[in-house]
XYZ file of C-alpha atoms in Angstrom:
583
model
C 0.000 0.000 0.000
C 1.333 3.410 -0.967
C 2.177 5.994 1.677
C -0.322 8.440 0.205
C -3.117 5.847 0.533
C -2.087 5.065 4.107
C -2.117 8.741 5.003
C -5.554 9.158 3.468
C -6.908 6.145 5.357
C -5.324 7.337 8.593
C -6.748 10.832 8.402
C -10.076 9.405 7.172
C -10.192 7.180 10.242
C -9.557 10.222 12.448
C -12.367 12.046 10.677
C -14.782 9.134 11.284
C -13.826 8.984 14.971
C -14.457 12.697 15.432
C -17.697 12.501 13.405
C -18.955 9.510 15.441
C -18.258 11.264 18.710
C -20.080 14.346 17.467
C -23.128 12.348 16.364
C -23.353 10.503 19.691
C -23.138 13.760 21.617
C -25.697 15.393 19.317
C -28.136 12.464 19.735
C -28.152 12.586 23.522
C -28.295 16.367 23.603
C -31.316 16.312 21.288
C -32.990 13.635 23.439
C -32.393 15.689 26.597
C -33.672 18.799 24.834
C -36.834 16.973 23.731
C -37.542 15.832 27.298
C -37.170 19.376 28.586
C -39.438 20.757 25.884
C -42.160 18.212 26.733
C -42.104 19.258 30.381
C -42.433 22.945 29.570
C -44.958 22.595 26.801
C -47.456 20.187 28.361
C -47.410 20.100 32.162
C -46.484 23.711 32.751
C -49.364 24.747 30.472
C -51.753 22.616 32.492
C -50.513 24.147 35.752
C -50.994 27.595 34.239
C -54.580 26.826 33.298
C -55.264 25.383 36.749
C -53.754 28.480 38.351
C -55.991 30.757 36.224
C -59.125 28.820 37.168
C -58.226 28.786 40.890
C -57.575 32.506 40.685
C -61.135 33.015 39.336
C -62.552 30.909 42.161
C -60.565 32.804 44.780
C -61.522 36.216 43.493
C -65.277 35.708 42.886
C -66.226 33.017 45.439
C -69.949 32.164 44.830
C -70.919 34.928 42.408
C -69.271 34.769 38.940
C -69.464 37.701 36.676
C -69.785 37.266 32.983
C -66.044 37.984 32.523
C -65.015 35.586 35.326
C -67.256 32.899 33.844
C -65.672 33.380 30.406
C -62.174 33.309 31.894
C -62.807 30.083 33.795
C -64.543 28.509 30.821
C -61.623 29.501 28.513
C -58.987 28.052 30.802
C -61.075 24.901 31.177
C -61.355 24.610 27.407
C -57.589 24.967 26.969
C -56.963 22.394 29.691
C -59.330 19.920 28.067
C -57.183 20.208 24.929
C -53.884 19.769 26.868
C -54.514 16.419 28.529
C -51.193 14.568 28.724
C -51.309 12.441 31.853
C -53.230 9.293 32.746
C -56.392 10.113 34.789
C -56.178 13.762 33.782
C -59.024 13.386 31.276
C -61.371 11.990 33.974
C -60.530 14.837 36.301
C -61.037 17.392 33.552
C -64.378 15.847 32.668
C -65.328 15.906 36.349
C -64.169 19.528 36.571
C -66.320 20.434 33.560
C -69.361 18.724 35.067
C -68.917 20.434 38.441
C -68.448 23.817 36.701
C -71.706 23.372 34.787
C -73.495 22.284 37.990
C -71.978 25.257 39.842
C -73.350 27.627 37.242
C -76.803 25.920 37.342
C -77.075 25.785 41.159
C -79.564 28.184 42.696
C -78.889 27.939 46.353
C -75.809 29.014 48.206
C -75.389 25.607 49.729
C -75.276 23.929 46.334
C -72.836 26.497 45.064
C -70.544 25.928 48.093
C -70.721 22.169 47.531
C -69.828 22.448 43.835
C -67.170 25.094 44.587
C -65.434 22.596 46.870
C -65.731 19.974 44.140
C -64.179 22.426 41.640
C -61.280 23.133 43.969
C -60.789 19.413 44.580
C -60.712 18.685 40.814
C -58.264 21.529 40.228
C -56.088 20.185 43.027
C -56.152 16.679 41.514
C -55.262 18.036 38.053
C -52.465 20.120 39.572
C -51.211 17.114 41.550
C -51.225 14.943 38.406
C -49.185 17.512 36.448
C -46.836 18.224 39.333
C -46.222 14.517 39.731
C -45.744 14.239 35.959
C -43.237 17.121 36.044
C -41.376 15.394 38.819
C -41.414 12.056 36.982
C -40.362 13.620 33.700
C -37.624 15.589 35.464
C -36.368 12.309 36.887
C -36.436 10.774 33.430
C -34.588 13.809 32.067
C -31.989 13.478 34.792
C -31.654 9.804 34.018
C -31.352 10.610 30.345
C -28.770 13.287 31.147
C -26.809 10.863 33.327
C -27.017 8.188 30.639
C -25.973 10.751 28.009
C -23.046 11.819 30.169
C -21.996 8.194 30.556
C -22.315 7.481 26.836
C -20.543 10.710 25.910
C -17.782 10.023 28.462
C -17.377 6.486 27.145
C -17.353 7.736 23.579
C -14.902 10.493 24.503
C -12.673 7.979 26.302
C -12.740 5.624 23.341
C -12.016 8.497 20.952
C -9.233 9.744 23.228
C -7.636 6.310 23.396
C -7.943 5.844 19.662
C -6.612 9.337 18.909
C -3.802 8.999 21.465
C -2.797 5.643 19.983
C -2.951 7.185 16.532
C -0.902 10.233 17.561
C 1.718 8.056 19.256
C 2.014 5.414 16.561
C 1.137 7.102 13.301
C 4.063 9.644 13.232
C 6.413 6.719 13.759
C 5.071 5.237 10.562
C 6.836 8.073 8.690
C 9.505 9.114 11.209
C 10.956 5.652 11.957
C 11.843 4.830 8.337
C 13.293 8.318 7.946
C 15.405 7.807 11.080
C 16.638 4.487 9.682
C 17.459 6.182 6.397
C 19.314 8.954 8.234
C 21.368 6.456 10.249
C 22.133 4.437 7.131
C 23.235 7.539 5.218
C 25.593 8.452 8.080
C 27.072 4.961 7.862
C 27.586 5.412 4.119
C 29.204 8.801 4.786
C 31.616 6.988 7.140
C 32.433 4.611 4.238
C 30.547 1.668 5.774
C 29.291 0.445 2.415
C 27.961 -2.826 3.903
C 25.006 -0.985 5.455
C 21.601 -2.263 4.215
C 17.943 -1.320 4.793
C 15.050 -3.818 5.053
C 11.368 -2.786 4.776
C 8.625 -5.384 4.286
C 5.858 -2.947 3.381
C 4.898 -2.451 -0.224
C 5.292 1.330 -0.210
C 7.628 4.106 -1.308
C 9.957 3.434 1.642
C 10.489 -0.122 0.430
C 11.235 1.115 -3.078
C 13.619 3.723 -1.664
C 15.295 1.067 0.495
C 15.833 -1.124 -2.576
C 17.448 1.837 -4.395
C 19.575 2.627 -1.338
C 20.750 -0.994 -1.062
C 21.606 -0.995 -4.752
C 23.637 2.186 -4.307
C 25.433 0.743 -1.256
C 26.238 -2.431 -3.203
C 27.744 -0.436 -6.063
C 29.731 1.716 -3.638
C 30.998 -1.386 -1.856
C 32.070 -2.928 -5.157
C 33.736 0.331 -6.183
C 35.480 0.660 -2.795
C 36.740 -2.918 -2.889
C 37.978 -2.635 -6.458
C 39.660 0.746 -5.862
C 40.993 -0.332 -2.485
C 42.773 -3.274 -4.019
C 44.138 -1.055 -6.753
C 45.222 1.562 -4.238
C 46.910 -1.059 -2.078
C 48.656 -2.494 -5.115
C 49.772 0.941 -6.320
C 50.825 1.921 -2.796
C 52.921 -1.243 -2.487
C 54.463 -0.593 -5.897
C 55.306 3.025 -5.053
C 56.752 2.030 -1.675
C 58.876 -0.610 -3.408
C 60.107 1.902 -5.987
C 60.885 4.501 -3.321
C 62.673 1.996 -1.098
C 64.866 0.773 -3.971
C 65.821 4.224 -5.262
C 69.434 5.231 -4.782
C 68.429 8.764 -3.834
C 67.501 9.493 -0.225
C 63.774 10.394 -0.054
C 61.797 11.805 2.883
C 58.042 12.495 2.711
C 56.076 14.739 5.084
C 52.352 15.382 5.277
C 50.744 18.814 5.698
C 51.117 18.535 9.504
C 54.882 17.999 9.281
C 54.653 14.299 10.171
C 56.944 11.799 8.445
C 54.992 9.729 5.919
C 57.828 7.637 4.512
C 61.596 7.318 4.732
C 63.357 5.023 2.284
C 66.337 2.843 3.162
C 68.891 5.234 1.642
C 67.536 8.188 3.650
C 67.389 6.078 6.820
C 71.038 5.086 6.349
C 72.195 8.583 5.412
C 70.416 10.446 8.238
C 70.924 7.617 10.740
C 67.237 7.233 11.636
C 65.194 4.052 12.043
C 62.337 4.221 9.535
C 59.962 2.128 11.694
C 60.422 4.464 14.662
C 60.424 7.642 12.574
C 57.294 7.295 10.425
C 54.338 9.087 12.021
C 56.435 11.387 14.207
C 56.642 15.135 13.809
C 59.803 16.231 12.030
C 60.179 19.224 14.385
C 60.862 16.824 17.270
C 63.242 14.676 15.223
C 65.360 17.535 13.888
C 66.111 18.739 17.425
C 68.284 15.644 17.910
C 69.540 15.309 14.338
C 71.632 18.145 12.895
C 71.673 16.723 9.358
C 67.869 16.441 9.316
C 67.680 20.063 10.480
C 69.942 21.149 7.586
C 67.715 19.270 5.156
C 64.492 20.783 6.531
C 65.988 24.314 6.705
C 68.333 24.760 3.719
C 70.314 27.995 3.718
C 71.029 28.076 -0.019
C 70.973 25.807 -3.032
C 74.543 24.632 -2.587
C 75.230 20.870 -2.361
C 75.332 19.357 1.123
C 78.652 17.782 2.133
C 77.869 14.582 4.068
C 80.168 11.798 5.197
C 78.718 8.689 3.536
C 80.117 5.418 2.176
C 83.297 6.057 4.155
C 84.063 9.255 2.264
C 82.975 12.849 1.968
C 80.064 12.870 -0.425
C 78.010 15.639 -1.996
C 74.212 15.622 -2.176
C 71.921 18.024 -4.003
C 68.703 18.749 -2.088
C 65.491 18.921 -4.115
C 62.372 19.984 -2.228
C 58.929 19.602 -3.811
C 55.564 20.619 -2.399
C 52.739 18.172 -3.072
C 49.678 20.034 -4.399
C 46.325 18.278 -4.697
C 43.046 19.610 -6.150
C 40.478 20.884 -3.686
C 36.837 21.694 -4.489
C 35.139 24.457 -2.496
C 31.495 25.509 -2.368
C 31.195 29.266 -2.988
C 27.448 29.339 -2.252
C 24.812 29.253 -5.003
C 25.588 25.488 -5.270
C 28.755 26.251 -7.263
C 31.949 24.220 -6.809
C 35.225 25.965 -7.557
C 38.390 23.969 -8.012
C 41.352 25.225 -6.041
C 44.488 23.588 -4.697
C 45.936 22.859 -1.292
C 49.195 21.509 0.033
C 49.340 17.837 1.035
C 52.904 17.963 2.313
C 56.495 18.032 1.031
C 58.980 15.576 -0.438
C 62.721 15.987 0.109
C 65.093 14.203 -2.281
C 68.866 14.026 -1.697
C 70.632 13.173 -4.954
C 74.169 11.871 -4.659
C 76.241 14.089 -6.960
C 79.643 13.099 -5.592
C 80.734 11.607 -8.931
C 79.680 14.709 -10.836
C 81.324 16.931 -8.231
C 84.585 15.029 -8.632
C 84.371 15.302 -12.417
C 83.604 19.014 -12.134
C 86.577 19.544 -9.832
C 88.791 17.578 -12.221
C 87.553 19.735 -15.090
C 88.190 22.892 -13.086
C 91.682 21.771 -12.107
C 92.404 20.851 -15.701
C 91.238 24.258 -16.933
C 93.252 26.017 -14.256
C 96.373 24.006 -15.124
C 96.026 24.465 -18.868
C 95.220 28.162 -18.511
C 98.206 28.685 -16.249
C 100.482 26.795 -18.610
C 99.205 28.771 -21.618
C 99.989 32.162 -20.066
C 103.765 31.648 -20.362
C 103.909 30.929 -24.130
C 101.313 33.622 -24.762
C 103.471 36.147 -22.921
C 106.438 35.034 -25.041
C 104.379 35.452 -28.232
C 103.381 38.976 -27.159
C 106.999 39.825 -26.430
C 108.066 38.487 -29.822
C 105.372 40.514 -31.563
C 106.517 43.599 -29.733
C 110.101 43.001 -30.902
C 108.960 42.480 -34.477
C 107.175 45.835 -34.389
C 110.375 47.550 -33.193
C 112.071 49.164 -36.204
C 115.472 48.614 -34.595
C 115.123 44.918 -35.315
C 114.462 45.544 -38.966
C 111.918 46.877 -41.442
C 108.862 44.827 -42.400
C 106.518 45.329 -45.309
C 102.800 46.201 -45.115
C 101.594 42.620 -45.486
C 103.829 41.478 -42.645
C 102.542 44.333 -40.459
C 98.963 43.206 -41.169
C 99.850 39.613 -40.254
C 101.564 40.793 -37.072
C 98.466 42.843 -36.182
C 96.235 39.790 -36.626
C 98.562 37.644 -34.531
C 98.613 40.309 -31.805
C 94.817 40.539 -31.823
C 94.425 36.763 -31.568
C 97.050 36.621 -28.837
C 95.181 39.271 -26.823
C 91.952 37.374 -27.303
C 93.555 34.091 -26.277
C 95.173 35.721 -23.250
C 91.806 37.176 -22.192
C 90.146 33.776 -22.471
C 92.966 32.242 -20.445
C 92.529 34.863 -17.708
C 88.787 34.288 -17.676
C 89.288 30.538 -17.364
C 91.636 31.071 -14.443
C 89.100 33.354 -12.726
C 86.382 30.811 -13.422
C 88.375 27.947 -11.933
C 89.041 30.046 -8.811
C 85.324 30.773 -8.441
C 84.341 27.123 -8.911
C 86.863 25.821 -6.414
C 85.966 28.488 -3.879
C 89.461 29.970 -4.047
C 88.330 33.287 -5.442
C 90.511 35.888 -3.756
C 88.972 39.299 -3.217
C 90.703 42.348 -1.813
C 87.926 44.325 -0.141
C 88.440 48.040 0.380
C 86.285 51.116 0.928
C 85.856 52.536 -2.548
C 83.980 55.424 -4.089
C 81.698 54.392 -6.966
C 83.189 57.174 -9.139
C 86.643 55.540 -8.893
C 85.264 52.219 -10.189
C 83.456 53.996 -13.028
C 86.510 56.036 -14.034
C 88.714 52.927 -13.991
C 86.304 51.102 -16.313
C 85.610 54.010 -18.647
C 89.330 54.704 -19.118
C 89.855 51.063 -20.047
C 87.316 51.159 -22.915
C 87.671 54.758 -24.001
C 89.938 53.915 -26.963
C 87.500 51.205 -28.121
C 84.628 53.738 -27.970
C 86.595 56.313 -29.944
C 87.363 53.735 -32.632
C 83.594 53.282 -33.227
C 82.762 56.932 -32.616
C 80.458 55.980 -29.688
C 79.744 58.540 -27.004
C 80.184 57.429 -23.371
C 77.781 59.252 -21.030
C 78.576 58.940 -17.322
C 76.045 59.922 -14.640
C 77.795 59.425 -11.297
C 77.772 61.839 -8.383
C 81.028 62.305 -6.453
C 79.055 62.317 -3.172
C 77.644 58.824 -3.515
C 78.238 56.553 -0.487
C 81.233 54.235 -0.543
C 81.018 50.504 -1.121
C 83.109 47.712 0.383
C 84.346 45.869 -2.704
C 87.320 44.595 -4.695
C 88.048 47.568 -6.950
C 89.769 45.668 -9.752
C 87.222 42.851 -9.996
C 84.249 45.219 -9.694
C 85.768 47.465 -12.352
C 86.393 44.329 -14.448
C 82.643 43.594 -14.303
C 81.860 47.147 -15.404
C 84.484 46.873 -18.171
C 82.841 43.660 -19.321
C 79.439 45.400 -19.429
C 80.931 48.318 -21.396
C 82.829 46.067 -23.804
C 79.682 44.129 -24.640
C 77.691 47.368 -25.031
C 80.324 48.810 -27.406
C 80.539 45.578 -29.360
C 76.797 45.439 -30.075
C 76.231 49.214 -30.538
C 76.230 50.872 -33.916
C 78.649 53.683 -34.782
C 77.826 57.216 -33.667
C 75.480 55.912 -30.979
C 75.879 56.285 -27.228
C 76.342 54.157 -24.129
C 75.064 55.465 -20.789
C 76.619 54.631 -17.408
C 74.374 55.418 -14.398
C 75.189 55.054 -10.696
C 72.393 55.691 -8.193
C 71.470 54.782 -4.604
C 68.518 52.415 -4.124
C 67.548 51.882 -0.481
C 70.791 50.773 1.213
C 72.595 49.736 -1.970
C 74.479 51.374 -4.833
C 73.279 50.398 -8.287
C 75.562 50.460 -11.375
C 74.003 50.191 -14.841
C 75.224 50.255 -18.462
C 72.656 50.985 -21.157
C 73.150 50.597 -24.899
C 70.865 51.229 -27.850
C 71.680 48.148 -29.883
C 69.402 45.437 -31.254
C 68.519 44.074 -27.834
C 68.430 40.480 -26.626
C 65.607 38.042 -27.311
C 63.657 37.195 -24.149
C 64.227 33.465 -24.601
C 68.001 33.965 -24.192
C 67.929 36.370 -21.219
C 67.634 33.704 -18.499
C 70.672 31.851 -19.882
C 72.899 34.863 -20.414
C 74.751 34.469 -17.102
C 75.332 30.728 -17.644
C 78.860 29.566 -18.394
C 79.835 29.180 -22.042
C 76.470 30.445 -23.253
C 76.617 32.802 -26.246
C 73.722 34.630 -27.851
C 73.440 33.581 -31.525
C 74.701 36.409 -33.799
C 74.376 37.283 -37.438
C 78.176 37.030 -37.911
C 78.761 40.787 -37.825
C 79.865 40.860 -34.177
C 82.518 38.598 -32.793
C 81.304 36.872 -29.664
C 83.528 36.122 -26.714
C 84.065 32.888 -24.845
C 80.694 32.975 -23.049
C 82.457 33.292 -19.697
C 82.535 37.051 -19.099
C 78.990 37.436 -17.687
C 79.237 34.155 -15.734
C 82.469 35.354 -14.073
C 80.889 38.782 -13.487
C 78.044 37.076 -11.645
C 80.528 35.146 -9.469
C 82.430 38.353 -8.637
C 79.328 40.377 -7.716
C 77.684 37.595 -5.679
C 80.996 37.057 -3.837
C 80.721 40.735 -2.845
C 77.164 40.146 -1.478
C 75.599 41.914 -4.445
C 73.232 40.933 -7.246
C 73.349 41.176 -11.031
C 70.636 41.181 -13.738
C 69.619 42.718 -17.068
C 66.662 44.247 -18.884
C 66.350 44.059 -22.640
C 63.867 44.209 -25.491
C 64.306 43.641 -29.214
C 64.860 46.961 -30.978
C 65.218 48.936 -27.739
C 68.676 47.943 -26.580
C 69.821 46.405 -23.314
C 70.608 47.548 -19.776
C 72.898 45.523 -17.508
C 72.821 46.104 -13.750
C 74.748 45.115 -10.666
C 74.105 46.312 -7.146
C 76.409 46.386 -4.096
C 75.606 47.116 -0.441
C 76.627 50.488 0.980
C 79.598 50.391 3.320
C 78.626 50.548 6.986
C 80.133 53.706 8.473
């Protein structure tokens, strides 16, 4: 039976109960009302007529006037028509006979005799009606009592029925809903084995069947995905444990999720005792773990491992997972939130050793090349001396080319030596309090001849009152010379190169701006990398690709920073910035 039909039957039953109670009450009230009406209509009328006739007798005694006679006769006529009680008709007939005899009597004695008879008949009629009123009143009281009993019984039955209905009927709807609510909470807690059972053939049973079907599908999906997840988890754990790199995983609360064998060995922590603990507590007793969790820079970590000093590169990755948020209006917006961090320590000892070998090789070769190059320069200088002998124009041109190539080769050799010093950490700087104008003048004087050869104007904007910097004058000037040389090389004739020195916050900023072709944006991030050269059209000779890389090493060694700004067709501006000297 459908719920709608049950509700209709239930409320229809309530309606019938209320209607039945109303009809029972109405029946007894009507019966009681009828009894009361009979008493008032019949007996009280008779008593009124008797009272009128007795009043005539009392007022006129033996002599009736015409009006008194008519009044008595009228009341007697009405009484004869209102006979309701047994024996009343006989008394009325006797009263009528005595009244006629009273009117016909001639003597006073006869009149007195019939007057007494009239009074006696009136008294009997009055007694009959009074007794009838009393009897009927008793019957009315009995009827009222019986009605009260019936109404009370009916009310009690209706109350019990309605109370039972009120107590039980809401449960008919509320109990299944409560079961559904509890089952849904179980499903929300991923208890997909929850089932509902209703035997009634109604909407709740149909809904229960749909719910059970949904729970079955969810259980199948959970079991299938759970097995896949367990398999994938086991595979990932196996891969992580067998990796040669040390890997540490933390959740968003900073608790250790996993620690592979290599990390456990390297950091000297037991994985079984470490997983699940907060890394903040662990790093208090483990200095290496603290260095991993709080890296100072991106330099490799030197760790004693495998019975030797080894180098490890730290790679930290934040795990971002999608997160859906309700913005109101039933709209879900996809965002992201952090699920933790993964720290990977890659063993780069082999590459570090190869890099050091390369650096040592470059330093050795560069150092060894400086001696023959100096000899070549000396020989070229002697050849140019006219005291040695005259040479023709072609020989002078060849000597000029050799001298140019020797200078270029000597510059590359010097750059390689500086590079090897920077890579090995043996870069020697001679710090001194220096005015920015001195550095600028040193650099401008070094490239002035080159600028005059191309008819390029050097504009210098540097105030003599700028604050001093603590720097290596020669190496800082070398960086500025490198900037100026590049600017002159890529500037067209009769153009200009601008040198600006300004104070920005607590630092002094040097910049060199040219108006050449500019540098493509895709090459700008690589410009300070070693051996990188911007592709050219063949008109400008490029250097070794080391000048800007060495400049970066020099400036960063002086606690400064270096960068550039450039756009195609607008030229380029190279910057470096050094801290002001503390007075």
